[in-house]
XYZ file of C-alpha atoms in Angstrom:
698
model
C 0.000 0.000 0.000
C 1.476 3.340 -1.089
C 0.133 6.769 -0.247
C 1.367 9.864 -2.041
C 1.787 13.305 -0.554
C -0.944 15.955 -0.823
C 0.281 17.462 -4.093
C 0.742 14.145 -5.897
C -2.491 12.739 -4.506
C -4.453 15.757 -5.670
C -2.800 15.546 -9.080
C -3.945 11.961 -9.527
C -7.415 12.386 -8.091
C -9.268 13.658 -11.157
C -12.311 12.007 -12.729
C -10.239 9.694 -14.887
C -8.435 8.193 -11.954
C -11.642 8.022 -9.946
C -13.185 5.506 -12.314
C -13.931 2.436 -10.238
C -16.679 -0.041 -9.459
C -19.815 1.683 -8.220
C -19.981 -0.136 -4.877
C -17.481 1.045 -2.218
C -17.615 -2.405 -0.636
C -16.092 -4.009 -3.751
C -13.622 -1.269 -4.743
C -9.927 -1.589 -4.011
C -8.688 0.736 -1.299
C -6.602 2.688 -3.832
C -9.525 3.221 -6.231
C -11.834 4.133 -3.378
C -9.281 6.579 -1.966
C -8.800 8.269 -5.352
C -12.559 8.602 -5.746
C -12.677 10.088 -2.243
C -10.007 12.683 -3.134
C -11.927 13.595 -6.284
C -15.101 14.198 -4.297
C -13.191 16.135 -1.664
C -11.510 18.354 -4.286
C -14.827 19.115 -6.001
C -16.748 19.856 -2.799
C -17.718 23.466 -2.287
C -18.266 22.938 1.416
C -15.806 20.358 2.781
C -17.437 19.975 6.192
C -20.815 19.175 4.655
C -19.526 16.734 2.041
C -21.315 13.355 2.154
C -19.114 10.364 2.831
C -19.251 7.012 1.085
C -19.890 4.806 4.071
C -19.863 1.273 2.658
C -23.485 1.523 1.728
C -24.896 3.849 4.389
C -27.425 6.363 3.180
C -25.979 9.689 1.915
C -26.236 12.537 4.335
C -27.981 15.738 3.420
C -25.705 18.710 3.129
C -25.738 21.057 6.096
C -24.070 24.292 7.031
C -20.586 23.692 8.385
C -20.071 24.298 12.081
C -17.297 26.780 12.692
C -14.782 26.724 15.507
C -16.719 29.068 17.786
C -19.989 27.267 17.061
C -18.390 23.996 18.170
C -16.917 25.643 21.268
C -20.313 27.148 22.137
C -21.977 23.754 21.655
C -19.420 22.101 23.926
C -20.086 24.636 26.678
C -23.846 24.254 26.258
C -23.464 20.501 26.808
C -21.825 21.323 30.159
C -24.832 23.065 31.702
C -24.488 22.751 35.475
C -20.754 21.987 35.240
C -19.322 25.104 33.627
C -18.506 26.683 36.996
C -16.106 23.790 37.595
C -13.886 25.216 34.818
C -13.067 28.323 36.874
C -10.711 26.843 39.451
C -8.563 24.782 37.003
C -8.175 27.890 34.824
C -7.204 29.965 37.879
C -4.536 27.454 38.906
C -3.076 27.232 35.397
C -3.025 31.044 35.228
C -1.052 31.305 38.488
C 1.347 28.491 37.603
C 2.010 29.988 34.146
C 2.658 33.481 35.526
C 5.020 32.084 38.168
C 6.898 30.134 35.491
C 7.551 33.423 33.631
C 9.784 34.580 36.511
C 12.484 32.078 35.590
C 13.915 33.754 32.432
C 13.992 37.119 34.225
C 16.498 35.664 36.662
C 18.897 35.147 33.742
C 19.220 38.897 33.235
C 19.652 39.491 36.953
C 22.461 36.925 37.205
C 24.296 38.091 34.058
C 23.937 41.852 34.485
C 23.721 42.328 38.250
C 25.739 39.481 39.735
C 28.297 38.097 37.281
C 29.111 41.509 35.754
C 28.982 45.104 36.959
C 26.421 46.278 34.489
C 24.928 48.041 36.432
C 26.120 46.025 39.481
C 24.682 44.455 42.633
C 23.824 47.886 44.031
C 20.943 48.026 41.526
C 19.219 45.195 43.395
C 16.964 46.477 46.237
C 18.182 45.778 49.755
C 14.993 43.829 50.601
C 15.969 41.405 47.823
C 19.476 40.932 49.209
C 21.164 43.732 47.246
C 22.950 46.880 48.362
C 26.500 48.110 48.325
C 27.814 45.346 50.577
C 25.895 42.539 48.921
C 27.752 39.279 48.435
C 27.576 37.893 44.886
C 27.584 34.313 46.199
C 24.743 35.098 48.594
C 22.803 36.670 45.710
C 23.299 33.545 43.602
C 22.000 31.403 46.458
C 19.017 33.715 46.942
C 18.143 33.635 43.250
C 18.562 29.839 43.108
C 16.358 29.381 46.168
C 13.710 31.699 44.679
C 13.741 29.675 41.439
C 13.366 26.448 43.426
C 10.363 27.813 45.324
C 8.815 29.124 42.099
C 9.335 25.748 40.393
C 7.770 23.798 43.272
C 4.835 26.220 43.337
C 4.415 25.900 39.575
C 4.438 22.083 39.732
C 1.980 21.933 42.643
C -0.443 24.404 41.094
C -0.133 22.797 37.667
C -0.677 19.260 38.987
C -3.658 20.304 41.065
C -5.193 22.156 38.129
C -4.648 19.223 35.749
C -6.212 16.835 38.272
C -9.291 19.033 38.570
C -9.497 19.346 34.781
C -9.013 15.606 34.269
C -11.787 14.834 36.744
C -14.085 17.324 35.009
C -13.217 15.792 31.623
C -14.124 12.290 32.805
C -17.363 13.516 34.339
C -18.232 15.333 31.125
C -17.337 12.250 29.119
C -19.654 10.091 31.223
C -22.447 12.647 31.105
C -22.099 13.130 27.349
C -22.173 9.394 26.718
C -25.277 9.049 28.863
C -27.044 11.884 27.038
C -26.068 10.563 23.618
C -27.123 7.025 24.567
C -30.440 8.252 25.949
C -31.073 10.282 22.792
C -30.108 7.378 20.531
C -32.583 5.161 22.394
C -35.387 7.569 21.409
C -34.553 7.739 17.690
C -37.048 6.340 15.198
C -36.532 2.637 14.496
C -35.803 3.278 10.821
C -32.993 5.705 11.731
C -31.479 3.308 14.267
C -31.424 0.557 11.654
C -29.736 2.929 9.201
C -27.036 3.832 11.747
C -26.274 0.141 12.446
C -25.427 -1.121 15.916
C -21.649 -1.174 15.492
C -21.574 2.326 14.001
C -23.756 3.706 16.769
C -21.528 2.054 19.371
C -18.512 3.734 17.757
C -20.134 7.166 18.113
C -21.131 6.515 21.722
C -17.733 5.140 22.690
C -15.071 6.958 20.662
C -16.661 10.194 19.489
C -18.139 11.155 22.856
C -14.772 10.442 24.487
C -12.971 12.580 21.912
C -15.503 15.384 22.331
C -14.949 15.469 26.101
C -11.171 15.624 25.565
C -11.739 19.032 23.982
C -11.885 20.464 27.504
C -8.121 19.982 27.575
C -7.225 20.582 23.943
C -9.641 23.433 23.310
C -9.913 25.219 26.675
C -7.236 24.280 29.224
C -4.138 24.154 26.980
C -5.095 27.202 24.834
C -5.834 29.206 28.001
C -2.378 28.401 29.318
C -0.896 29.382 25.943
C -2.804 32.688 25.945
C -1.592 33.557 29.469
C 1.981 32.645 28.549
C 1.708 34.561 25.277
C 0.308 37.701 26.940
C 2.873 37.634 29.746
C 5.743 37.035 27.350
C 4.670 39.824 24.980
C 4.404 42.240 27.915
C 7.968 41.412 29.017
C 9.293 41.659 25.433
C 7.684 45.089 25.063
C 9.428 46.177 28.250
C 12.824 44.975 26.989
C 12.661 46.315 23.392
C 9.515 47.245 21.465
C 11.260 46.646 18.133
C 11.770 43.016 19.047
C 8.075 42.815 19.968
C 7.112 44.030 16.491
C 9.202 41.219 15.025
C 7.441 38.718 17.243
C 4.056 39.924 15.939
C 5.076 38.778 12.452
C 4.420 35.230 13.685
C 0.683 35.906 14.048
C -0.139 35.803 10.284
C 1.791 32.553 9.963
C -0.192 31.099 12.864
C -3.446 32.218 11.213
C -2.498 30.636 7.895
C -1.689 27.294 9.507
C -4.946 27.433 11.503
C -6.956 28.024 8.328
C -5.126 25.133 6.673
C -6.243 22.868 9.507
C -9.854 23.965 9.178
C -10.026 23.781 5.377
C -7.886 20.718 4.693
C -7.480 18.486 7.689
C -10.510 18.659 10.001
C -12.918 17.420 7.261
C -10.675 14.431 6.616
C -10.597 13.669 10.346
C -14.395 13.629 10.279
C -14.338 11.285 7.300
C -11.844 8.997 9.043
C -14.213 8.677 11.969
C -17.038 7.915 9.544
C -14.884 5.220 7.941
C -14.039 3.759 11.357
C -17.750 3.733 12.205
C -18.481 1.773 9.020
C -15.722 -0.719 9.779
C -17.005 -1.195 13.348
C -20.539 -1.715 12.048
C -19.337 -4.277 9.514
C -17.281 -6.092 12.147
C -20.229 -6.284 14.531
C -22.465 -7.513 11.721
C -19.962 -10.147 10.571
C -19.515 -11.713 14.001
C -23.223 -11.405 14.791
C -23.980 -13.421 11.652
C -21.019 -15.767 11.962
C -23.199 -18.850 11.453
C -24.387 -17.503 8.100
C -20.854 -16.463 7.127
C -19.554 -19.963 7.809
C -22.566 -21.671 6.261
C -21.863 -19.933 2.928
C -18.053 -20.153 3.287
C -17.705 -16.353 3.157
C -15.090 -15.898 5.882
C -12.381 -15.057 3.325
C -14.661 -12.530 1.609
C -15.524 -10.904 4.938
C -11.837 -10.781 5.892
C -11.001 -9.211 2.532
C -13.742 -6.620 2.969
C -12.457 -5.800 6.456
C -8.887 -5.465 5.131
C -9.973 -3.158 2.280
C -11.715 -0.923 4.795
C -8.583 -0.824 6.967
C -6.372 -0.005 3.974
C -8.741 2.764 2.907
C -8.693 4.287 6.389
C -4.895 3.997 6.500
C -4.671 5.948 3.241
C -6.825 8.700 4.725
C -4.654 8.769 7.850
C -1.429 8.917 5.839
C -2.907 11.677 3.705
C -3.381 13.711 6.898
C 0.138 12.741 7.997
C 1.566 14.535 4.954
C -0.319 17.754 5.679
C 0.614 17.580 9.355
C 4.296 17.120 8.555
C 4.257 20.081 6.128
C 2.923 22.405 8.812
C 5.219 21.021 11.512
C 8.188 21.415 9.141
C 7.217 25.031 8.603
C 7.389 25.650 12.348
C 10.605 23.656 12.689
C 12.203 26.030 10.171
C 10.555 29.146 11.589
C 12.073 28.891 15.076
C 15.737 28.742 13.920
C 15.066 31.628 11.521
C 13.559 33.698 14.349
C 16.466 32.808 16.637
C 18.989 33.751 13.947
C 17.285 37.086 13.288
C 17.271 37.784 17.009
C 20.971 36.929 17.252
C 21.867 39.367 14.456
C 19.675 42.198 15.712
C 20.388 41.697 19.396
C 24.114 41.231 18.880
C 24.278 44.504 16.944
C 22.363 46.265 19.740
C 24.837 44.922 22.334
C 27.779 46.137 20.266
C 26.177 49.577 20.059
C 25.554 49.577 23.797
C 21.756 49.765 23.438
C 21.191 46.371 25.115
C 23.060 44.204 27.579
C 23.997 40.548 27.235
C 21.440 39.824 29.946
C 18.735 41.500 27.830
C 19.580 39.302 24.822
C 19.651 36.097 26.874
C 16.366 36.958 28.562
C 14.742 37.942 25.272
C 15.922 34.722 23.617
C 14.497 32.661 26.439
C 11.158 34.471 26.303
C 11.078 34.140 22.506
C 11.441 30.373 22.859
C 8.678 30.479 25.462
C 6.590 32.417 22.929
C 7.204 30.022 20.048
C 7.166 26.857 22.146
C 3.437 26.835 22.952
C 2.603 27.703 19.341
C 4.746 24.842 18.071
C 3.218 22.487 20.644
C -0.316 23.499 19.687
C 0.580 23.022 16.029
C 2.084 19.581 16.584
C -0.903 18.476 18.679
C -3.469 20.049 16.377
C -4.119 16.620 14.873
C -5.800 15.563 18.105
C -7.613 18.885 18.356
C -9.092 18.586 14.870
C -9.898 14.922 15.403
C -11.727 15.800 18.612
C -13.550 18.659 16.891
C -14.678 16.196 14.233
C -15.810 13.849 17.016
C -17.853 16.628 18.628
C -19.322 17.440 15.225
C -20.519 13.844 14.835
C -21.915 13.733 18.371
C -23.838 16.952 17.687
C -25.188 15.406 14.487
C -26.478 12.476 16.530
C -27.961 14.763 19.200
C -29.711 16.796 16.495
C -31.391 13.725 15.010
C -35.171 14.081 15.517
C -36.540 11.901 18.302
C -39.141 9.245 17.850
C -42.514 10.873 17.073
C -40.996 14.345 17.332
C -43.503 16.705 15.746
C -46.257 14.077 15.775
C -48.425 16.380 17.888
C -49.042 20.124 17.391
C -46.763 22.399 19.370
C -49.722 23.965 21.175
C -51.246 20.598 22.124
C -51.616 19.804 25.842
C -49.043 17.448 27.431
C -49.388 13.760 26.638
C -51.465 11.776 29.122
C -49.687 9.372 31.458
C -51.800 6.296 32.172
C -51.695 3.667 34.899
C -52.310 -0.039 34.245
C -55.169 -0.163 36.739
C -57.055 2.491 34.741
C -56.772 0.646 31.421
C -59.556 -1.470 29.955
C -57.519 -2.508 26.923
C -59.791 -1.725 23.957
C -57.764 -1.144 20.788
C -59.256 0.508 17.718
C -57.653 1.094 14.320
C -59.668 3.748 12.505
C -59.073 4.266 8.754
C -55.388 3.407 9.249
C -52.991 3.692 6.324
C -49.261 3.168 6.685
C -46.134 3.200 4.579
C -42.564 2.859 5.877
C -40.242 5.878 5.650
C -38.574 6.097 2.269
C -41.070 3.728 0.616
C -43.479 4.702 -2.156
C -46.145 2.058 -1.481
C -48.604 1.637 1.360
C -48.216 -1.486 3.494
C -51.665 -1.052 5.082
C -54.638 0.702 3.513
C -57.918 1.717 5.123
C -57.754 -0.635 8.128
C -60.771 -0.461 10.444
C -60.692 -2.851 13.385
C -61.948 -2.743 16.979
C -60.569 -5.262 19.503
C -62.578 -5.531 22.700
C -60.893 -5.649 26.123
C -59.568 -9.136 26.842
C -60.223 -10.344 23.289
C -57.713 -12.466 21.378
C -57.434 -11.638 17.681
C -55.410 -13.811 15.316
C -53.864 -12.140 12.257
C -53.608 -14.378 9.214
C -52.341 -13.773 5.715
C -49.577 -14.422 3.240
C -46.076 -13.029 3.800
C -46.093 -9.290 3.211
C -49.803 -8.911 3.870
C -49.136 -6.440 6.731
C -49.591 -8.580 9.872
C -46.371 -7.526 11.620
C -46.840 -3.913 10.494
C -50.281 -3.817 12.102
C -48.788 -5.093 15.369
C -46.015 -2.490 15.104
C -48.679 0.206 14.975
C -50.459 -1.287 17.994
C -47.123 -1.286 19.870
C -46.601 2.287 18.619
C -43.235 1.547 17.108
C -44.626 3.691 14.290
C -47.518 6.099 13.882
C -49.984 5.780 10.996
C -48.406 7.420 7.960
C -49.523 7.759 4.356
C -48.519 9.705 1.269
C -48.444 13.484 1.555
C -51.864 15.041 1.666
C -53.658 11.835 2.626
C -55.289 10.982 5.947
C -53.320 8.267 7.761
C -55.988 7.426 10.329
C -55.734 6.759 14.058
C -54.847 4.020 16.527
C -56.780 4.406 19.788
C -56.741 2.742 23.183
C -59.894 3.077 25.268
C -60.956 5.826 22.869
C -57.751 7.893 23.263
C -55.447 8.448 20.288
C -52.065 6.870 21.005
C -50.445 10.156 19.964
C -52.079 11.757 23.021
C -50.734 9.105 25.431
C -47.230 9.268 26.881
C -45.355 6.658 24.875
C -43.398 5.262 27.847
C -46.485 4.770 29.984
C -48.280 3.138 27.057
C -45.478 0.714 26.297
C -45.376 -0.248 29.956
C -48.706 -1.944 29.223
C -47.251 -4.090 26.427
C -45.858 -7.590 26.336
C -44.291 -8.893 23.118
C -43.081 -12.380 22.201
C -41.549 -12.490 18.735
C -40.460 -15.242 16.409
C -36.863 -14.010 16.509
C -36.407 -13.946 20.286
C -33.845 -11.462 21.590
C -32.113 -12.409 24.827
C -29.362 -10.463 26.570
C -25.912 -11.706 27.495
C -26.715 -12.412 31.136
C -28.257 -15.046 33.348
C -31.562 -16.783 32.671
C -33.048 -15.134 35.766
C -31.988 -11.694 34.527
C -33.625 -12.250 31.157
C -36.915 -13.466 32.642
C -37.001 -10.512 35.064
C -36.183 -7.969 32.328
C -39.797 -7.086 31.646
C -40.414 -5.798 35.166
C -38.978 -2.315 34.677
C -35.701 -0.720 35.743
C -32.892 -3.226 35.720
C -29.826 -4.115 37.738
C -27.366 -5.615 35.254
C -30.175 -6.604 32.959
C -32.607 -8.018 35.550
C -34.615 -6.050 38.075
C -33.164 -6.189 41.549
C -36.424 -6.391 43.468
C -37.987 -9.320 41.564
C -38.216 -12.297 43.911
C -36.749 -15.566 42.730
C -40.068 -17.237 43.503
C -41.792 -14.990 40.942
C -39.194 -15.843 38.310
C -39.562 -19.570 38.955
C -43.359 -19.330 38.895
C -43.255 -17.655 35.476
C -40.766 -20.247 34.198
C -42.963 -23.120 35.390
C -45.993 -21.597 33.686
C -43.962 -21.372 30.460
C -42.742 -24.991 30.937
C -39.156 -23.758 31.070
C -38.346 -24.724 34.672
C -37.264 -28.297 33.889
C -34.637 -27.498 31.266
C -33.399 -24.516 33.321
C -32.927 -26.767 36.361
C -30.914 -29.209 34.258
C -28.336 -26.531 33.328
C -25.056 -26.261 35.248
C -26.035 -23.217 37.336
C -29.804 -23.277 36.941
C -31.315 -19.814 36.793
C -27.868 -18.240 37.233
C -26.537 -19.804 34.027
C -25.096 -17.200 31.645
C -26.611 -17.815 28.218
C -24.288 -15.704 26.051
C -25.038 -12.955 23.551
C -28.552 -13.342 22.066
C -28.877 -16.612 24.029
C -26.481 -18.563 21.802
C -26.225 -21.383 24.349
C -29.943 -22.175 24.095
C -31.995 -23.905 21.453
C -34.722 -22.030 19.580
C -37.479 -23.649 21.637
C -35.719 -22.883 24.904
C -35.296 -19.225 23.977
C -38.958 -19.065 23.016
C -40.095 -20.424 26.379
C -37.868 -17.966 28.264
C -39.425 -15.156 26.226
C -42.911 -16.377 27.180
C -41.868 -16.560 30.848
C -40.597 -12.978 30.549
C -43.963 -11.886 29.176
C -45.830 -13.763 31.931
C -43.792 -12.059 34.641
C -44.337 -8.623 33.061
C -48.128 -9.134 33.356
C -49.014 -6.892 30.367
C -52.465 -5.500 29.586
C -51.875 -5.721 25.819
C -50.065 -8.745 24.396
C -48.524 -9.316 20.967
C -47.450 -12.824 19.917
C -45.572 -12.863 16.622
C -45.185 -16.532 15.628
C -44.468 -17.278 19.294
C -44.604 -21.068 18.840
C -42.800 -21.262 15.504
C -39.569 -22.643 16.966
C -41.166 -25.347 19.088
C -41.453 -29.024 18.267
C -44.834 -30.748 18.580
C -44.216 -31.889 22.167
C -43.003 -28.475 23.342
C -45.859 -26.778 21.539
C -48.404 -28.954 23.300
C -46.924 -27.889 26.638
C -46.682 -24.249 25.710
C -50.285 -24.001 24.569
C -51.349 -24.487 28.184
C -49.186 -21.573 29.340
C -50.314 -19.458 26.393
C -53.893 -20.001 27.471
C -52.984 -18.586 30.869
C -50.967 -15.776 29.275
C -53.799 -14.724 26.954
C -56.519 -14.841 29.597
C -57.936 -11.416 30.395
C -55.519 -9.575 28.082
C -56.147 -7.820 24.789
C -54.032 -9.986 22.500
C -52.850 -9.905 18.901
C -51.548 -13.250 17.657
C -49.677 -13.706 14.393
C -49.592 -17.424 13.672
C -50.034 -20.024 10.982
C -50.380 -23.127 13.136
C -53.957 -24.260 13.580
C -53.545 -24.923 17.283
C -53.022 -21.197 17.913
C -55.488 -19.878 15.353
C -58.433 -21.982 16.555
C -58.287 -20.619 20.115
C -58.648 -16.993 18.980
C -61.901 -15.150 19.612
C -61.721 -13.702 16.110
C -59.503 -14.175 13.079
C -58.563 -11.223 10.855
C -57.433 -12.183 7.349
C -55.152 -9.613 5.707
C -54.533 -9.552 1.979
C -52.213 -7.008 0.333
C -52.564 -4.544 3.196
C -56.328 -4.707 3.540
C -58.751 -6.688 5.695
C -60.256 -9.443 3.545
C -62.269 -11.305 6.183
C -63.087 -11.261 9.891
C -64.723 -14.053 11.872
C -64.244 -17.154 13.977
C -62.417 -20.223 12.757
C -65.658 -22.094 12.070
C -67.468 -19.199 10.366
C -64.550 -18.444 8.061
C -64.214 -22.104 7.112
C -67.900 -22.230 6.343
C -67.653 -19.087 4.209
C -65.044 -20.776 2.009
C -63.167 -17.536 1.342
C -59.546 -16.451 1.607
C -59.059 -18.009 5.039
C -60.297 -21.421 3.933
C -58.025 -21.231 0.893
C -54.967 -20.385 3.023
C -55.855 -23.172 5.434
C -56.205 -25.792 2.719
C -52.856 -24.743 1.233
C -51.166 -25.001 4.628
C -52.702 -28.380 5.435
C -51.834 -29.866 2.063
C -48.166 -28.855 2.420
C -47.817 -29.853 6.100
C -45.776 -32.920 7.156
C -48.802 -34.288 8.992
C -50.859 -34.264 5.807
C -48.052 -35.955 3.889
C -47.975 -38.681 6.552
C -51.725 -39.106 6.270
C -52.681 -38.090 9.806
C -52.278 -35.636 12.647
C -53.883 -32.289 13.254
C -53.454 -31.211 9.643
C -55.251 -34.217 8.209
C -58.190 -34.019 10.579
C -58.529 -30.276 10.023
C -58.367 -30.806 6.283
C -61.216 -33.256 6.547
C -63.306 -30.694 8.443
C -62.373 -27.961 5.950
C -63.244 -30.194 3.009
């Protein structure tokens, strides 16, 4: 892998060299990097340039955040903590001012002690001077004063850095919590677009980098400003002409700062975007490792990971070239400034305008003037990287929350409801829905009223809208249609779900899905998860007897007891140590313990064998009793127990009725049932539930 310098890279980054396969995931790192340089060179606004993110959706262009806008945003994120900045800045101010006393002692020693220009008598008597002053005693006094000043500087500096470090860590923790809390309220479609690994990268790395700006953007620059102001004041006192020469450094500093903003900070932002994509891909690859191995794609996944790493390395080396150019400029500037000072100052000494002590002191202060600037320049990579991190965190924090704007601004506050006040009637009134970014409706004109405690089975072919309807009942989405069309309402006990506090409403829900999600914790923790605020991942105040009772009702107690540590067995990420049927029964036990008012079962028995299903039907009967329930299922054993069956076809309700009435009608439901029975293993064997049901249907 070779990476050219900025000039050569820009030369070779035109449209001809950018020709490459259309998919970033399949491009070589060199071709992808050249295409990136071409886009970067053509961008009118570098900070708003979209990034090719291995398939992530392109970002809309936005106004670039300037330096002061980012600084203001950082301070606004520290509401309630900003006063804690005062004391660290006071300590660094004192320690910096004390450290400026050191070079002044050089002039005193050279001009007042070692030579007679003007002599020890020029030192005040209170400082140990006078006509009879001993030069050795003066040297000891000056050395002791320097020692005290150094100790004071170290103590103040260490104390200030400790206070600033503690504040940085607190800000980092607070920022991560706020970003995590905000991310948890994003719309589901946006969370899926961000990907879990990419979101974790923002929450872990970018929030940490943003908090580090307290040092790189406030603490260190403040120290540099104090040192710069103090040094310039002393230089003006020594020789104003030398001060004018020092001011010539300011335009050079401004030019390098603008170079950072225009050239390097955008690339730092893009590097973080690339790292986010790589993290997301890595998480996805290991999460789907069974599929990767089943299709023998481990080499392809490794190659894709390596191409992403090479691409990021090219971006990093591209920045390295720009960083070295600026650092080289400063490395040359300091010797030039020192040489100019030597010529001018030496001539002034020969003319008798300045003393040797003046030149030595001025040289020392000049180094102190250039030193912080050189340090800030050499560490500007971290500063710009952290600014890019803050920029990305602000982007995340500015993402609209779930259902933001769903209610008028002048509407009264959403109603918080208590489970004891809920009857559980659910009504869908003229509901139409299409997913964000889609151009077709998934549901159209749905009208359905489910009475309190009623169990409704949803039946239909794949894509008919069964899961979407349940998502609306769970208020994962609000009804949404094409622009200008009425989307309808979903109501509970006659109240529009938009007018109910979403957290209090979802506290009424219990959901058991086909693809059961379990956390990497103990079995007891996972069963107790549905009972509210958690400790680890299980609620602390849930009695073990309650957990066992729920597990027994779900017929999970026996297999749990047979495991090495029983309910304290750690089941691994997503429950990888359990079979599909075992995970399903734990999910049902979790729902039983949560005691929901509204229950959604999405193919809840799909992963169970016939024996397990027979056991689970008993617990499902207990689970469904007295609850308003929506059941998505194809197995007859679940469908037949429903109070009503709703048949969906292409996003519309085709039929509603009981199992017997729909069979007698001979419509869509009977057709689906005959197709299922004829293709079932039981029918092929000539017996079982399918055969007997087929006989009744026929």
